[in-house]
Amino acid sequence: MSKTSLQLTLALLLTMVRLSAQQYLAAAEAQYGKGHYEAAEESLRRIDQDDWTAEVYLLHGNCLHKMDRLVEALNDYDRAKILGLNDETLYLSRGICKTSLGYLESARTDLAMALSFNRANALAYYWLAVVEYLSLDNRASIRYLDEAIYLNPSFAEAYYMRGANYAEMGKAYFALDDMRSALREMPEHHRARFQSAVLTMDLGGCEKALEIFDQLMLLETDFTSEILYYRGWCYYLMNDNTSACNDWMEAARMGDAYAEESHLKGCVSEGGKPRLKRMSYGRF
């Protein structure tokens, strides 16, 4: 084989490798778009490591992020940045990842950078609001959420997060209104429905709250013990101690320590009085 033929053969092989890498990347993008994150990550790992571009690292990081492998995801985002990626998507993804890891100052910088590329990015405003919420600055969080909702009036999670801020500030009516707005935009937002029940109870509407808790008990959620605990409080405030004690006992069996304490003090000990736990609203 002549030198020229050998060079052409090598060039063809390199082209085939590059095409193969592009095909795997395209397949991974399609799988990621359908929510098949493990399959997408597997497709990307079929690409030879020497052929990993900034775009491959970004998508791989996004897959790992969705799989809750946050530290590995952050490493991929950093690698994409080192390879020259400098855009809105990278800074937004890395900022969200850092927020989830608790690196709040660094996350704030990345999210601000995402906004520098696109001032109309409602998701960046939302995550900046999460950063401020976690930093215990409710007013700053609300300001960012106002922007997110202005840009996307159907943003259910932004309504929920703003409601959480208002609730922690003691503004129950504003909080309840936002929880209802979250439900209007996302009827399957069970947490917003639950929080609306708790807020309704706090505002003295135990009968209405009880209806909502009963509805929630018919749905598949991952916080049944919390529903039982607060429904027990509804019953207790309505002087139905038997139903309250039954709910607290059931929640205690599921491992709810506050329900166990309420059952002990309100149902077992003579002259005891249960203590209502402080609500935690944030979920990310």
XYZ file of C-alpha atoms in Angstrom:
284
model
C 0.000 0.000 0.000
C 1.383 3.371 -1.004
C 1.876 6.183 1.473
C -0.951 8.140 -0.159
C -3.339 5.180 0.069
C -2.423 4.652 3.711
C -3.099 8.304 4.494
C -6.478 8.109 2.730
C -7.362 4.942 4.637
C -6.455 6.523 7.979
C -8.424 9.639 7.109
C -11.439 7.496 6.227
C -11.153 5.570 9.491
C -10.929 8.802 11.489
C -13.997 10.129 9.671
C -15.885 6.918 10.509
C -14.899 7.273 14.167
C -16.082 10.885 14.203
C -19.362 9.939 12.508
C -19.823 7.170 15.039
C -19.271 9.628 17.872
C -21.812 12.001 16.341
C -24.299 9.165 16.004
C -23.893 8.164 19.640
C -24.295 11.806 20.673
C -27.453 12.145 18.574
C -28.848 8.936 20.078
C -28.046 10.159 23.581
C -29.752 13.491 22.920
C -32.887 11.681 21.760
C -32.851 9.371 24.787
C -32.296 12.270 27.157
C -35.195 14.154 25.592
C -37.460 11.177 26.354
C -36.288 11.019 29.971
C -34.190 7.877 29.488
C -31.167 9.233 31.333
C -29.361 5.966 32.051
C -29.665 4.878 28.420
C -28.389 8.271 27.265
C -25.415 8.047 29.617
C -24.659 4.559 28.286
C -24.717 5.837 24.691
C -22.273 8.607 25.557
C -19.881 6.181 27.225
C -19.610 4.338 23.917
C -17.767 7.336 22.506
C -14.001 7.021 22.752
C -12.759 9.269 25.568
C -10.384 11.036 23.177
C -13.386 12.136 21.108
C -15.325 13.698 23.986
C -16.152 17.293 23.150
C -17.488 20.011 25.433
C -20.995 19.170 24.199
C -20.547 15.510 25.153
C -19.350 16.457 28.637
C -22.313 18.811 29.053
C -24.877 16.193 28.089
C -23.127 13.531 30.165
C -23.180 15.913 33.120
C -26.892 16.515 32.602
C -27.521 12.755 32.592
C -25.569 12.295 35.820
C -27.399 15.257 37.354
C -30.760 13.668 36.581
C -29.464 10.455 38.173
C -28.504 12.398 41.365
C -24.775 11.805 40.799
C -24.153 15.464 41.485
C -20.404 15.560 42.174
C -19.671 13.626 38.974
C -22.029 15.901 37.071
C -20.222 18.982 38.342
C -16.896 17.521 37.213
C -18.335 17.094 33.709
C -19.639 20.662 33.629
C -16.215 21.931 34.685
C -14.596 19.843 31.970
C -16.983 21.291 29.357
C -15.987 24.766 30.505
C -12.275 23.920 30.249
C -12.854 22.699 26.685
C -14.230 26.102 25.738
C -17.982 25.902 26.267
C -19.230 29.295 27.380
C -22.986 29.600 27.031
C -26.296 29.976 28.851
C -27.004 26.238 29.025
C -23.718 25.353 30.715
C -23.960 28.071 33.349
C -27.589 27.249 34.087
C -26.918 23.515 34.413
C -23.828 24.044 36.539
C -25.607 26.633 38.688
C -28.489 24.252 39.398
C -26.043 21.460 40.212
C -24.093 23.683 42.610
C -27.329 24.760 44.288
C -28.255 21.126 44.850
C -24.795 20.527 46.347
C -25.114 23.548 48.626
C -22.399 25.616 46.913
C -24.623 28.676 47.049
C -22.186 31.514 46.357
C -20.682 29.771 43.359
C -24.167 28.804 42.152
C -25.280 32.431 42.369
C -22.372 33.424 40.093
C -23.172 30.772 37.481
C -26.887 31.590 37.431
C -26.116 35.290 37.019
C -23.849 34.354 34.101
C -26.714 32.394 32.523
C -28.859 35.525 32.765
C -26.116 37.595 31.137
C -26.681 35.496 27.995
C -30.480 35.644 28.225
C -32.322 38.051 30.525
C -35.590 36.258 29.740
C -34.523 32.922 31.265
C -37.291 32.229 33.795
C -35.559 29.068 35.033
C -32.409 30.998 35.956
C -34.486 33.468 37.989
C -36.234 30.544 39.680
C -32.974 28.915 40.745
C -31.572 32.220 41.936
C -34.718 32.389 44.082
C -33.925 28.913 45.432
C -30.397 30.086 46.299
C -31.817 33.055 48.215
C -34.414 30.857 49.928
C -31.689 28.494 51.093
C -29.702 31.555 52.199
C -32.731 32.521 54.369
C -33.407 35.703 52.383
C -37.128 35.388 51.652
C -37.520 38.906 50.238
C -34.734 38.462 47.694
C -36.155 35.065 46.774
C -39.582 36.583 46.134
C -38.085 39.288 43.897
C -36.521 36.645 41.658
C -39.743 34.611 41.653
C -41.716 37.674 40.605
C -39.419 37.895 37.576
C -39.763 34.176 36.822
C -43.567 34.350 36.978
C -43.658 37.527 34.880
C -41.655 35.731 32.193
C -43.607 32.475 32.542
C -47.083 32.932 34.067
C -47.617 29.144 33.945
C -44.544 28.340 36.072
C -46.114 26.132 38.768
C -42.909 25.561 40.753
C -42.281 29.317 40.909
C -45.731 29.869 42.420
C -45.044 27.069 44.905
C -41.666 28.521 45.866
C -43.093 32.021 46.264
C -45.853 30.584 48.427
C -43.214 28.872 50.569
C -41.456 32.193 51.074
C -44.683 33.968 52.014
C -45.588 31.174 54.439
C -42.236 31.465 56.198
C -42.780 35.225 56.456
C -46.142 34.640 58.143
C -48.156 35.895 55.152
C -50.534 32.946 55.040
C -53.135 34.470 52.690
C -50.505 35.325 50.064
C -48.974 31.875 50.509
C -52.311 30.123 50.070
C -53.059 32.124 46.925
C -49.729 31.046 45.397
C -50.246 27.393 46.347
C -53.605 27.515 44.595
C -51.962 29.114 41.563
C -49.413 26.277 41.498
C -52.287 23.789 41.525
C -54.082 25.668 38.769
C -51.017 25.327 36.546
C -50.155 21.791 37.673
C -53.138 19.889 39.152
C -50.903 16.912 39.967
C -48.690 19.073 42.211
C -49.566 17.126 45.347
C -47.176 19.073 47.562
C -48.907 22.323 46.687
C -52.261 20.705 47.493
C -50.854 19.506 50.819
C -49.436 22.916 51.705
C -52.729 24.562 50.801
C -54.437 22.246 53.288
C -51.953 23.096 56.050
C -52.301 26.826 55.370
C -56.096 26.538 55.342
C -55.901 24.797 58.707
C -53.615 27.533 60.061
C -56.176 30.130 58.949
C -58.911 28.377 60.910
C -60.551 26.466 58.061
C -60.192 22.995 59.539
C -63.244 21.520 57.830
C -62.034 22.610 54.376
C -58.486 21.475 55.205
C -59.846 18.106 56.269
C -61.495 17.667 52.869
C -58.163 18.328 51.155
C -56.283 15.923 53.442
C -58.896 13.252 52.697
C -58.389 13.827 48.954
C -54.638 13.496 49.364
C -55.010 10.187 51.187
C -56.614 8.794 48.022
C -53.601 9.800 45.917
C -50.226 8.123 45.579
C -47.689 10.314 47.395
C -44.384 9.829 49.184
C -45.440 11.820 52.254
C -48.431 9.901 53.640
C -47.158 10.162 57.211
C -47.105 13.970 56.938
C -50.672 13.995 55.647
C -51.773 11.829 58.569
C -49.888 13.997 61.054
C -51.535 17.235 59.931
C -54.936 15.633 59.409
C -54.626 14.478 63.011
C -54.101 18.096 63.989
C -57.244 19.082 62.089
C -59.203 16.531 64.061
C -57.562 17.654 67.300
C -58.465 21.302 66.666
C -62.037 20.194 65.921
C -62.118 18.322 69.278
C -62.262 14.904 67.596
C -59.541 13.382 69.743
C -60.275 9.802 68.749
C -59.682 10.469 65.039
C -56.649 12.615 65.872
C -55.088 9.870 67.933
C -55.757 7.267 65.238
C -54.018 9.392 62.586
C -51.057 10.183 64.822
C -50.666 6.532 65.762
C -50.691 5.483 62.097
C -48.159 8.188 61.182
C -45.976 7.136 64.124
C -45.971 3.576 62.804
C -44.547 4.997 59.560
C -41.683 6.566 61.495
C -42.953 10.129 62.016
C -41.333 11.247 65.278
C -43.577 14.290 65.684
C -46.675 12.131 65.274
C -45.323 9.755 67.908
C -44.774 12.683 70.278
C -48.261 14.082 69.580
C -49.816 10.673 70.208
C -47.892 10.279 73.444
C -48.708 13.737 74.800
C -52.213 14.106 73.418
C -53.521 10.564 73.642
C -51.566 8.572 76.237
C -50.315 10.912 78.951
C -52.958 12.417 81.195
C -53.024 16.195 80.978
C -50.530 16.188 78.127
C -50.647 18.577 75.193
C -49.236 17.851 71.714
C -46.888 20.280 69.979
C -47.360 21.297 66.349
C -44.131 20.966 64.384
C -42.832 23.810 62.233
C -43.674 23.285 58.580
C -40.858 22.870 56.065
C -41.868 24.093 52.609
C -38.851 23.897 50.314
C -38.339 20.929 48.019
C -35.729 20.840 45.257
